[in-house]
Short mmCIF file of C-alpha atoms in Angstrom, two decimals:
data_model
loop_
_atom_site.label_atom_id
_atom_site.label_comp_id
_atom_site.label_asym_id
_atom_site.label_seq_id
_atom_site.Cartn_x
_atom_site.Cartn_y
_atom_site.Cartn_z
CA MET A 1051 -9.68 -20.36 16.57
CA GLU A 1052 -11.81 -18.86 19.02
CA THR A 1053 -12.16 -19.65 22.74
CA ILE A 1054 -15.13 -18.80 24.91
CA LYS A 1055 -14.52 -19.31 28.64
CA ASN A 1056 -17.82 -18.65 30.27
CA ASN A 1057 -16.68 -19.97 33.52
CA LYS A 1058 -13.56 -22.05 35.27
CA THR A 1059 -15.28 -25.11 34.33
CA LEU A 1060 -16.79 -24.84 30.77
CA GLU A 1061 -14.67 -24.28 27.83
CA GLN A 1062 -16.18 -24.29 24.54
CA PHE A 1063 -13.78 -24.18 21.39
CA LYS A 1064 -14.75 -23.01 17.81
CA CYS A 1065 -13.74 -24.83 14.57
CA PRO A 1066 -10.73 -23.05 12.81
CA ASN A 1067 -12.47 -23.81 9.35
CA CYS A 1068 -16.00 -22.65 10.08
CA SER A 1069 -16.19 -20.95 13.43
CA GLY A 1070 -18.83 -23.56 14.54
CA ASP A 1071 -18.76 -24.66 17.93
CA VAL A 1072 -16.62 -28.00 18.20
CA THR A 1073 -17.69 -30.97 20.33
CA PHE A 1074 -15.80 -33.80 21.95
CA ASN A 1075 -16.60 -37.15 19.84
CA SER A 1076 -15.51 -40.27 22.50
CA SER A 1077 -16.06 -42.91 19.62
CA MET A 1078 -12.97 -40.95 17.67
CA GLN A 1079 -11.33 -39.55 20.88
CA LYS A 1080 -11.27 -36.21 18.72
CA MET A 1081 -12.91 -32.87 18.59
CA ALA A 1082 -15.67 -32.86 15.76
CA CYS A 1083 -17.31 -29.77 14.03
CA PRO A 1084 -20.88 -31.12 13.23
CA PHE A 1085 -21.28 -28.19 10.62
CA CYS A 1086 -18.45 -28.95 8.45
CA ASP A 1087 -17.42 -32.31 9.48
CA CYS A 1088 -13.73 -31.63 10.40
CA GLU A 1089 -12.12 -33.66 12.87
CA PHE A 1090 -8.95 -32.38 15.03
CA ASN A 1091 -6.86 -33.86 17.77
CA ILE A 1092 -7.43 -32.35 21.13
CA GLY A 1093 -3.80 -31.07 21.49
CA VAL A 1094 -4.24 -29.18 18.01
CA VAL A 1095 -7.50 -27.38 19.34
CA LYS A 1096 -6.06 -26.52 22.74
CA GLU A 1097 -2.68 -25.02 20.94
CA LEU A 1098 -4.74 -23.30 18.56
CA SER A 1099 -6.85 -21.57 21.64
CA GLN A 1100 -3.91 -20.47 23.40
CA ILE A 1101 -2.60 -18.56 20.04
CA GLU A 1102 -5.93 -16.65 19.78
CA ASP A 1103 -5.40 -15.81 23.67
CA LEU A 1104 -2.97 -12.86 23.16
CA LYS A 1105 -4.44 -9.70 23.70
CA ASP A 1106 -2.86 -6.24 21.34
CA PHE A 1107 -1.17 -3.76 23.58
CA GLU A 1108 -2.12 -0.31 23.59
CA PHE A 1109 0.58 2.65 23.04
CA GLU A 1110 1.02 5.24 25.52
CA GLU A 1111 0.15 9.09 24.62
CA TYR A 1112 3.27 11.27 23.93
CA THR A 1113 3.20 14.21 26.44
CA THR A 1114 5.76 16.82 27.14
CA SER A 1115 7.27 14.83 30.15
CA SER A 1116 7.88 11.93 27.54
CA GLY A 1117 10.10 13.92 25.78
CA SER A 1118 12.76 16.48 26.02
CA GLY A 1119 10.52 18.64 27.92
CA ASP A 1120 9.09 22.56 27.74
CA TRP A 1121 10.89 25.44 25.85
CA LYS A 1122 13.69 26.90 27.41
CA GLU A 1123 13.30 30.65 28.26
CA GLU A 1124 16.09 31.38 25.46
CA GLU A 1125 14.48 29.49 23.13
CA LYS A 1126 11.10 31.23 23.68
CA SER A 1127 12.59 34.67 23.05
CA LYS A 1128 14.08 33.48 19.67
CA ILE A 1129 11.09 31.67 18.22
CA LYS A 1130 7.86 32.80 16.68
CA ALA A 1131 4.72 30.92 15.64
CA TYR A 1132 2.66 32.13 12.82
CA THR A 1133 -0.90 31.45 12.04
CA CYS A 1134 -2.16 31.39 8.39
CA ASN A 1135 -5.32 33.46 7.91
CA SER A 1136 -6.30 31.57 4.96
CA CYS A 1137 -5.98 27.77 6.10
CA GLY A 1138 -5.36 27.84 9.74
CA GLY A 1139 -2.27 26.48 9.46
CA GLU A 1140 0.41 27.09 12.04
CA VAL A 1141 4.14 27.19 11.66
CA VAL A 1142 7.13 28.06 13.97
CA THR A 1143 10.18 29.68 13.09
CA GLU A 1144 13.33 31.74 14.44
CA ASP A 1145 12.56 35.39 14.61
CA VAL A 1146 15.41 36.27 12.31
CA THR A 1147 13.62 34.23 9.39
CA VAL A 1148 11.03 35.83 7.43
CA ALA A 1149 7.85 33.44 7.13
CA SER A 1150 6.15 34.91 4.39
CA LYS A 1151 4.20 31.98 2.84
CA CYS A 1152 2.19 29.28 4.45
CA PRO A 1153 3.52 25.77 3.29
CA TYR A 1154 0.15 24.49 3.23
CA CYS A 1155 -1.78 26.43 1.02
CA ASP A 1156 0.75 29.16 -0.35
CA SER A 1157 -1.04 32.18 1.00
CA PRO A 1158 0.97 35.09 2.80
CA ILE A 1159 1.25 34.50 6.60
CA VAL A 1160 0.62 37.59 8.60
CA VAL A 1161 -0.39 36.59 11.88
CA SER A 1162 1.96 35.99 14.75
CA SER A 1163 1.14 34.42 18.23
CA ASP A 1164 3.30 32.82 21.10
CA LEU A 1165 4.47 29.14 21.73
CA GLN A 1166 1.54 28.11 23.89
CA GLY A 1167 0.74 24.68 22.82
CA VAL A 1168 3.80 24.07 20.56
CA LEU A 1169 5.72 20.98 21.73
CA ARG A 1170 9.51 21.27 22.15
CA PRO A 1171 10.91 18.39 19.54
CA ASP A 1172 13.19 16.02 20.82
CA ILE A 1173 15.36 15.38 17.51
CA VAL A 1174 16.05 17.23 14.38
CA ILE A 1175 17.70 15.95 11.32
CA PRO A 1176 19.12 19.16 9.69
CA PHE A 1177 18.89 20.17 5.96
CA LYS A 1178 21.30 18.45 3.67
CA LEU A 1179 20.40 19.69 0.37
CA GLU A 1180 19.57 23.20 -0.88
CA LYS A 1181 16.74 24.68 -2.80
CA LEU A 1182 18.60 24.38 -6.07
CA GLU A 1183 18.84 20.49 -5.71
CA ALA A 1184 14.84 20.58 -5.46
CA VAL A 1185 14.59 22.52 -8.38
CA GLU A 1186 16.56 20.35 -10.36
CA ARG A 1187 14.73 17.18 -9.04
CA LEU A 1188 11.63 18.63 -9.93
CA LYS A 1189 12.69 19.13 -13.49
CA ASN A 1190 13.90 15.58 -13.55
CA PHE A 1191 10.76 14.16 -12.11
CA CYS A 1192 8.76 16.04 -14.94
CA ASN A 1193 10.92 14.77 -17.57
CA GLY A 1194 9.72 12.16 -19.87
CA LYS A 1195 6.11 12.74 -18.65
CA LYS A 1196 4.04 12.81 -21.91
CA LEU A 1197 0.80 14.11 -20.04
CA LEU A 1198 2.27 17.06 -18.44
CA PRO A 1199 1.02 20.37 -19.57
CA ASN A 1200 3.40 22.64 -21.41
CA PHE A 1201 3.47 25.39 -19.32
CA PHE A 1202 3.71 23.66 -16.21
CA LEU A 1203 7.53 23.99 -15.92
CA ASP A 1204 7.52 27.71 -15.87
CA GLU A 1205 10.56 29.24 -14.11
CA ASN A 1206 8.28 31.52 -11.97
CA ARG A 1207 6.48 28.90 -10.36
CA ILE A 1208 9.30 26.49 -9.71
CA GLU A 1209 10.78 28.90 -7.18
CA GLU A 1210 7.86 28.82 -5.06
CA ILE A 1211 9.68 26.30 -2.72
CA GLN A 1212 10.06 26.06 0.95
CA GLY A 1213 11.92 24.44 3.18
CA VAL A 1214 10.06 22.97 5.87
CA TYR A 1215 10.70 21.13 8.99
CA VAL A 1216 7.52 18.52 9.24
CA PRO A 1217 6.77 17.37 12.33
CA PHE A 1218 6.65 13.46 12.86
CA TRP A 1219 5.92 11.10 15.68
CA VAL A 1220 8.98 8.60 15.54
CA PHE A 1221 8.06 5.23 17.17
CA SER A 1222 10.68 2.52 18.46
CA LEU A 1223 9.56 -0.75 19.92
CA ASP A 1224 10.44 -4.46 20.43
CA VAL A 1225 7.63 -6.61 18.83
CA ASN A 1226 6.75 -10.00 19.96
CA SER A 1227 4.17 -11.37 17.31
CA GLN A 1228 1.98 -14.32 16.66
CA SER A 1229 0.62 -15.39 13.31
CA THR A 1230 -1.61 -18.01 11.87
CA PHE A 1231 -2.17 -18.98 8.46
CA ASN A 1232 -4.07 -21.09 6.21
CA ALA A 1233 -1.95 -23.20 4.10
CA ASN A 1234 -3.09 -25.82 1.53
CA LYS A 1235 -1.41 -28.54 -0.42
CA VAL A 1236 -3.20 -29.63 -3.39
CA HIS A 1237 -3.07 -32.89 -5.32
CA THR A 1238 -4.80 -33.73 -8.38
CA TRP A 1239 -5.17 -37.22 -10.31
CA MET A 1240 -7.54 -38.63 -12.50
CA ASP A 1241 -9.12 -41.94 -13.55
CA SER A 1242 -11.26 -42.66 -17.16
CA ASN A 1243 -14.22 -40.99 -15.50
CA TYR A 1244 -13.26 -38.18 -13.03
CA THR A 1245 -10.70 -35.45 -12.29
CA TYR A 1246 -9.97 -35.61 -8.31
CA THR A 1247 -8.83 -32.43 -6.50
CA GLN A 1248 -7.43 -33.18 -3.08
CA THR A 1249 -6.84 -30.46 -0.88
CA LYS A 1250 -5.23 -31.04 2.40
CA THR A 1251 -5.29 -27.78 4.51
CA TYR A 1252 -2.92 -27.07 7.48
CA LEU A 1253 -2.95 -24.36 10.15
CA ALA A 1254 0.60 -22.88 10.25
CA TYR A 1255 1.63 -21.30 13.07
CA ARG A 1256 4.57 -18.81 13.69
CA ASP A 1257 5.87 -16.71 16.90
CA GLY A 1258 8.55 -14.41 16.48
CA THR A 1259 10.20 -11.13 17.69
CA ALA A 1260 11.97 -8.04 15.82
CA ILE A 1261 13.35 -4.65 16.83
CA PHE A 1262 11.87 -1.68 15.04
CA GLY A 1263 13.67 1.40 15.51
CA LYS A 1264 12.25 4.75 14.62
CA ILE A 1265 9.26 4.23 12.25
CA PRO A 1266 8.09 7.78 11.34
CA ALA A 1267 4.47 8.85 10.82
CA ASP A 1268 3.75 12.75 10.38
CA ALA A 1269 2.09 14.61 12.94
CA SER A 1270 0.64 17.20 10.57
CA MET A 1271 -2.98 16.94 9.57
CA LYS A 1272 -2.41 19.32 6.50
CA MET A 1273 0.50 17.22 5.43
CA ASP A 1274 -0.66 14.24 2.87
CA ASP A 1275 -0.04 11.07 4.86
CA SER A 1276 0.99 9.16 1.61
CA MET A 1277 3.15 11.77 0.52
CA MET A 1278 5.27 11.70 3.68
CA ASP A 1279 5.04 8.19 3.87
CA SER A 1280 6.54 8.45 0.09
CA ILE A 1281 9.66 10.46 0.84
CA GLU A 1282 10.99 7.78 3.30
CA PRO A 1283 13.19 6.86 4.46
CA PHE A 1284 15.54 9.13 6.69
CA ASN A 1285 18.70 8.43 7.71
CA TYR A 1286 18.52 8.76 11.51
CA GLN A 1287 22.26 8.85 11.92
CA ASP A 1288 22.05 12.36 11.10
CA ALA A 1289 19.67 13.09 13.99
CA VAL A 1290 20.77 15.64 16.51
CA ASP A 1291 19.14 16.96 19.67
CA PHE A 1292 17.09 19.90 18.76
CA ASN A 1293 18.46 23.13 18.88
CA SER A 1294 16.26 26.28 17.74
CA GLY A 1295 19.59 27.26 15.46
CA TYR A 1296 18.46 24.79 12.91
CA LEU A 1297 15.27 26.83 12.25
CA SER A 1298 17.20 29.51 10.80
CA GLY A 1299 15.91 30.13 7.47
CA TYR A 1300 13.37 27.61 7.34
CA VAL A 1301 9.98 27.17 8.98
CA ALA A 1302 8.71 24.28 11.27
CA GLN A 1303 5.37 23.08 11.27
CA LYS A 1304 3.22 22.88 14.37
CA TYR A 1305 1.89 19.30 15.15
CA ASP A 1306 -1.74 19.11 15.24
CA VAL A 1307 -2.09 15.32 15.11
CA PRO A 1308 -1.64 13.62 18.48
CA SER A 1309 0.50 10.61 18.78
CA LYS A 1310 -2.27 8.28 19.54
CA ASP A 1311 -3.81 9.23 16.34
CA VAL A 1312 -1.24 7.96 14.35
CA GLU A 1313 -0.75 4.49 16.10
CA SER A 1314 -3.11 2.49 13.71
CA ARG A 1315 -0.69 3.55 10.86
CA ILE A 1316 2.07 2.13 12.83
CA ARG A 1317 0.47 -0.73 13.75
CA HIS A 1318 -0.69 -1.40 10.18
CA ARG A 1319 2.77 -1.08 9.03
CA ILE A 1320 4.28 -3.58 11.86
CA THR A 1321 1.78 -5.97 11.27
CA ASN A 1322 2.04 -6.04 7.65
CA THR A 1323 5.88 -6.33 8.14
CA MET A 1324 5.81 -9.47 10.32
CA GLN A 1325 3.00 -10.96 8.44
CA ASN A 1326 5.27 -10.87 5.58
CA LEU A 1327 8.36 -12.19 7.46
CA PHE A 1328 6.41 -14.98 8.82
CA ARG A 1329 4.88 -16.02 5.40
CA ASN A 1330 8.07 -16.10 3.81
CA SER A 1331 9.13 -18.69 6.07
CA ILE A 1332 6.24 -21.11 4.94
CA HIS A 1333 7.20 -23.45 2.30
CA GLY A 1334 6.03 -26.32 0.56
CA TYR A 1335 2.43 -25.46 0.24
CA SER A 1336 0.21 -24.62 -2.85
CA SER A 1337 -1.30 -21.87 -1.50
CA VAL A 1338 -0.75 -19.66 1.68
CA SER A 1339 -3.45 -17.10 3.14
CA ASN A 1340 -3.20 -14.92 6.23
CA LYS A 1341 -5.63 -15.93 8.97
CA THR A 1342 -4.79 -13.83 12.21
CA ILE A 1343 -1.86 -11.93 13.51
CA HIS A 1344 -1.58 -10.40 17.02
CA PHE A 1345 1.62 -8.51 18.52
CA ASP A 1346 2.59 -7.23 21.82
CA ALA A 1347 5.25 -4.69 22.27
CA SER A 1348 7.83 -3.57 25.09
CA ASN A 1349 10.42 -0.70 25.26
CA ILE A 1350 8.17 1.44 23.27
CA LYS A 1351 9.70 4.90 22.55
CA ILE A 1352 8.12 7.91 21.05
CA GLU A 1353 9.89 11.09 20.02
CA TYR A 1354 8.74 14.07 18.47
CA ALA A 1355 10.98 14.69 15.40
CA LEU A 1356 11.21 17.45 12.95
CA LEU A 1357 12.43 16.10 9.65
CA PRO A 1358 13.37 18.31 6.46
CA VAL A 1359 11.46 18.19 3.52
CA TRP A 1360 11.33 20.93 0.77
CA ILE A 1361 7.89 21.78 -0.21
CA LEU A 1362 6.64 22.83 -3.33
CA ASN A 1363 3.11 24.44 -4.02
CA THR A 1364 1.90 25.19 -7.65
CA LYS A 1365 -1.51 25.82 -9.45
CA TYR A 1366 -2.91 24.32 -12.44
CA LYS A 1367 -6.36 25.15 -13.28
CA GLU A 1368 -7.17 26.87 -9.80
CA LYS A 1369 -5.96 23.57 -8.38
CA VAL A 1370 -2.97 23.42 -5.96
CA TYR A 1371 -0.38 20.92 -6.39
CA THR A 1372 2.21 20.06 -3.70
CA PHE A 1373 5.31 18.17 -4.05
CA ALA A 1374 7.98 17.43 -1.55
CA MET A 1375 11.39 16.35 -1.44
CA ASN A 1376 13.11 14.92 1.48
CA GLY A 1377 15.77 17.55 2.51
CA GLN A 1378 18.22 14.94 3.41
CA THR A 1379 18.16 11.91 0.56
CA GLY A 1380 16.66 14.14 -2.29
CA LYS A 1381 13.93 11.71 -2.94
CA PHE A 1382 11.03 13.69 -4.67
CA VAL A 1383 7.47 12.94 -4.59
CA GLY A 1384 4.38 14.33 -6.21
CA LYS A 1385 1.33 14.19 -8.47
CA LEU A 1386 1.81 15.97 -11.84
CA PRO A 1387 -1.32 17.53 -13.39
CA ILE A 1388 -2.59 16.05 -16.42
CA ASP A 1389 -3.33 17.88 -19.56
CA ASP A 1390 -6.77 16.33 -20.83
CA SER A 1391 -6.10 17.30 -24.61
CA LYS A 1392 -2.71 15.41 -24.21
CA VAL A 1393 -4.85 12.52 -23.04
CA THR A 1394 -7.06 12.72 -26.17
CA LYS A 1395 -4.05 13.02 -28.32
CA TYR A 1396 -2.17 10.15 -27.13
CA PHE A 1397 -5.23 7.88 -26.71
CA LEU A 1398 -5.96 8.61 -30.64
CA VAL A 1399 -2.36 8.35 -31.87
CA SER A 1400 -2.04 4.87 -29.76
CA PHE A 1401 -5.56 3.59 -30.84
CA ILE A 1402 -5.06 4.72 -34.67
CA THR A 1403 -1.41 3.30 -34.94
CA ALA A 1404 -2.81 -0.30 -33.35
CA PHE A 1405 -5.79 -0.30 -35.50
CA VAL A 1406 -3.53 0.52 -38.95
CA PHE A 1407 -1.05 -2.15 -37.60
CA LEU A 1408 -3.68 -4.95 -36.76
CA MET A 1409 -5.47 -4.21 -40.19
CA ILE A 1410 -2.26 -4.73 -42.09
CA PHE A 1411 -1.55 -7.93 -40.09
CA CYS A 1412 -5.13 -9.19 -41.04
CA VAL A 1413 -4.81 -8.50 -44.55
CA ILE A 1414 -1.24 -10.02 -44.76
CA GLY A 1415 -2.51 -12.89 -42.65
CA GLY A 1416 -5.28 -13.55 -45.29
CA MET A 1417 -8.34 -12.71 -42.99
CA LEU A 1418 -9.71 -10.11 -45.30
CA MET B 1405 -13.66 4.66 -8.54
CA LYS B 1406 -11.70 5.18 -11.77
CA LYS B 1407 -9.98 1.81 -11.16
CA ILE B 1408 -13.42 0.13 -10.50
CA ILE B 1409 -14.66 1.70 -13.86
CA ALA B 1410 -11.63 0.79 -15.99
CA ILE B 1411 -11.65 -2.68 -14.70
CA LEU B 1412 -15.53 -2.81 -15.58
CA LEU B 1413 -14.70 -1.41 -18.85
CA CYS B 1414 -11.93 -3.75 -19.61
CA GLY B 1415 -14.45 -6.60 -18.72
CA ILE B 1416 -16.99 -5.39 -21.05
CA LEU B 1417 -14.62 -5.13 -23.72
CA PHE B 1418 -12.99 -8.56 -23.30
CA PHE B 1419 -16.57 -9.88 -23.61
CA ILE B 1420 -17.38 -8.28 -26.59
CA ASN B 1421 -14.29 -9.36 -27.99
CA SER B 1422 -14.90 -13.01 -26.97
CA LEU B 1423 -18.20 -13.01 -28.54
CA SER B 1424 -16.89 -11.46 -31.82
CA VAL B 1425 -14.03 -13.90 -31.96
CA SER B 1426 -16.89 -16.38 -31.58
CA ALA B 1427 -18.94 -15.15 -34.09
CA TYR B 1428 -15.99 -15.10 -36.31
CA HIS B 1429 -15.52 -18.83 -35.88
CA GLN B 1430 -19.29 -19.34 -36.64
CA SER B 1431 -19.44 -17.49 -39.70
CA TYR B 1432 -16.18 -17.63 -41.41
CA THR B 1433 -17.74 -19.12 -44.51
CA ASN B 1434 -19.85 -15.85 -45.04
CA ASN B 1435 -17.62 -13.15 -46.23
CA ASP B 1436 -19.57 -9.99 -45.36
CA SER B 1437 -20.10 -11.07 -41.91
CA ASN B 1438 -16.27 -12.22 -41.92
CA VAL B 1439 -14.91 -9.03 -42.78
CA PHE B 1440 -17.32 -6.92 -40.34
CA VAL B 1441 -16.41 -9.18 -37.70
CA VAL B 1442 -12.83 -8.92 -38.24
CA ILE B 1443 -12.81 -5.05 -38.03
CA LEU B 1444 -14.88 -5.21 -34.99
CA VAL B 1445 -12.45 -7.29 -33.36
CA VAL B 1446 -9.44 -5.07 -34.59
CA LEU B 1447 -11.50 -1.95 -33.34
CA ILE B 1448 -11.82 -3.39 -30.03
CA ILE B 1449 -8.26 -4.87 -29.67
CA SER B 1450 -7.16 -1.24 -30.75
CA LEU B 1451 -9.32 0.22 -28.10
CA ILE B 1452 -8.01 -1.84 -25.71
CA ILE B 1453 -4.48 -0.80 -26.68
CA GLY B 1454 -5.21 2.67 -26.29
CA PHE B 1455 -6.87 2.43 -22.75
CA VAL B 1456 -3.65 0.42 -21.61
CA TYR B 1457 -1.19 2.88 -23.29
CA ILE B 1458 -3.05 5.84 -21.44
CA SER B 1459 -3.10 4.14 -18.26
CA SER B 1460 0.41 3.59 -18.14
CA LEU B 1461 0.97 7.14 -18.86
CA LYS B 1462 -1.26 8.25 -16.30
CA LYS B 1463 0.58 6.07 -13.84
CA GLN B 1464 3.90 8.04 -14.72
CA MET B 1465 2.68 11.05 -13.41
CA THR B 1466 2.76 10.28 -9.75
CA ASN B 1467 4.98 8.34 -7.16
CA ILE B 1468 3.00 8.91 -4.14
CA GLU B 1469 2.30 5.52 -2.47
CA SER B 1470 1.08 5.01 1.49
CA GLY B 1471 3.59 3.03 3.59
CA LYS B 1472 2.25 -0.21 3.85
CA VAL B 1473 5.25 -2.06 5.61
CA ALA B 1474 7.95 -1.19 8.21
CA CYS B 1475 10.92 -3.45 6.82
CA GLU B 1476 13.57 -0.78 6.76
CA TYR B 1477 13.19 -0.06 10.10
CA ILE B 1478 14.05 -3.44 11.34
CA GLU B 1479 17.37 -3.52 13.12
CA GLN B 1480 19.59 -5.72 11.17
CA GLY B 1481 19.83 -9.41 12.62
CA SER B 1482 16.91 -8.41 15.19
CA PHE B 1483 14.23 -10.80 13.63
CA LYS B 1484 13.76 -14.16 15.32
CA LEU B 1485 11.36 -16.90 14.90
CA THR B 1486 10.96 -18.08 18.07
CA ARG B 1487 8.00 -20.80 17.20
CA SER B 1488 7.21 -22.58 14.14
CA ASN B 1489 4.61 -25.06 13.62
CA GLU B 1490 2.23 -26.66 10.98
CA VAL B 1491 -0.56 -28.91 12.12
CA PHE B 1492 -2.90 -30.67 9.59
CA LEU B 1493 -6.80 -29.64 10.15
CA TYR B 1494 -8.69 -31.27 7.41
CA SER B 1495 -8.77 -32.74 3.78
CA ARG B 1496 -11.44 -32.29 1.02
CA VAL B 1497 -11.53 -34.20 -2.32
CA THR B 1498 -13.41 -32.84 -5.06
CA LYS B 1499 -14.35 -34.54 -8.42
CA ILE B 1500 -15.27 -33.46 -11.70
CA PRO B 1501 -16.65 -35.64 -14.54
CA ARG B 1502 -14.18 -36.09 -17.12
CA PRO B 1503 -15.72 -34.79 -20.79
CA LYS B 1504 -16.32 -37.76 -23.07
CA ASN B 1505 -14.92 -37.60 -26.33
CA ASN B 1506 -17.74 -39.07 -28.97
CA GLN B 1507 -16.47 -37.81 -32.13
CA GLY B 1508 -13.39 -40.15 -32.17
CA GLY B 1509 -10.79 -37.19 -33.38
CA HIS B 1510 -10.13 -33.83 -33.53
CA HIS B 1511 -11.15 -32.19 -36.95
CA GLY B 1512 -9.15 -29.10 -36.66
CA GLY B 1513 -10.14 -25.29 -36.34
CA PRO B 1514 -11.37 -22.58 -38.62
CA ARG B 1515 -9.50 -21.81 -41.74
CA GLY B 1516 -8.61 -18.77 -43.34
CA ARG B 1517 -10.82 -17.45 -46.23
CA ARG B 1518 -9.39 -17.85 -49.60
#
């Protein structure tokens, strides 16, 4: 239902069924749509117009004043930023750590720079799992994959694993959401000539609140968003205030996606979650479909976090394949290369087996 | 794109399969065409099985999926439904003529060749 308020005296309502302009029918004392012949009580129309009036909120941009502030002098002397000559990726690490390979493209890192433009993280979840665990998880991930190229698990390639603190924007907020659904009740009956189907359409309206705590969205343009989503969840009970000591032995990627740019991903996830929760509260209908959803938020807190990820880059036929393991929980994700010759082999095997089996079945069944 | 091609391919195969089955039913008295149609149907079903098997193997090669929801980040017990209402909008009735059975009984389906 959409309400257009041209001025204070004129209100025009739109039909919730076809979006045509509805008018008041004085003989029926109802609002009627001349386009689809639907009729509505005035109270319903007014209530629906209020639902649509809720406007979505805007997130604030994260700045240094929002978080833990600028780098301390002692941190500046301990930390170095490196830039990859090959892909332009930037990483940060303690000066005692030798950052030899770029976690994005596996090329050698040679250029160092100062910390200008690098935000100081608010929180960090320290690594809990070691490199050997990552190697083991990769082997387990490859187990039973029939289309995997034979030489893929070459030991020399598996060891190209780097512990990386990936930058994330972490959102916490209280949500107040309103959602509408079209819900149908279908009743079928028949007489000697016809089958009748009656569809009664209802508008289900839900209003609810929820508190979301620390939804992460990666702040690195070079990291695959889906891959970083896939290694969730992180357990924030282990999160601590940032200290440069945690970078020792690891590298931290520098954020290059502003918090504003990940809003749409966070908004999308919250919207879907609230819609699912509301939808699960609607019962007794043959079908329910989403119509509208809005949400307002308060107590919004954005934190800049470094989260632990083991990154493996390996090449197959000149293409780089990246795998990631959650450095806290051990969840391993990635996309393995596919051996085309094995695709052909398994296709032929399954095709011939099915063909022979079905032919035998046809002969036994008397069809041939 | 690959998914669309796979769906289209399955659709075409299903259509050909339906035609073949229909042809089989119409020609079950003709021995030569019967053999041909059965082999054609078996061939198509085998192709479908092959494609489905390969698709399932390819699916196993990745576990990357973009985050669609944030259920695990809702603080326990914080979700509250503050308002819940359902209003009737309109009703529609459609009627479809029932098929008339003029033949007075079912004569059974096609039988196997002997």
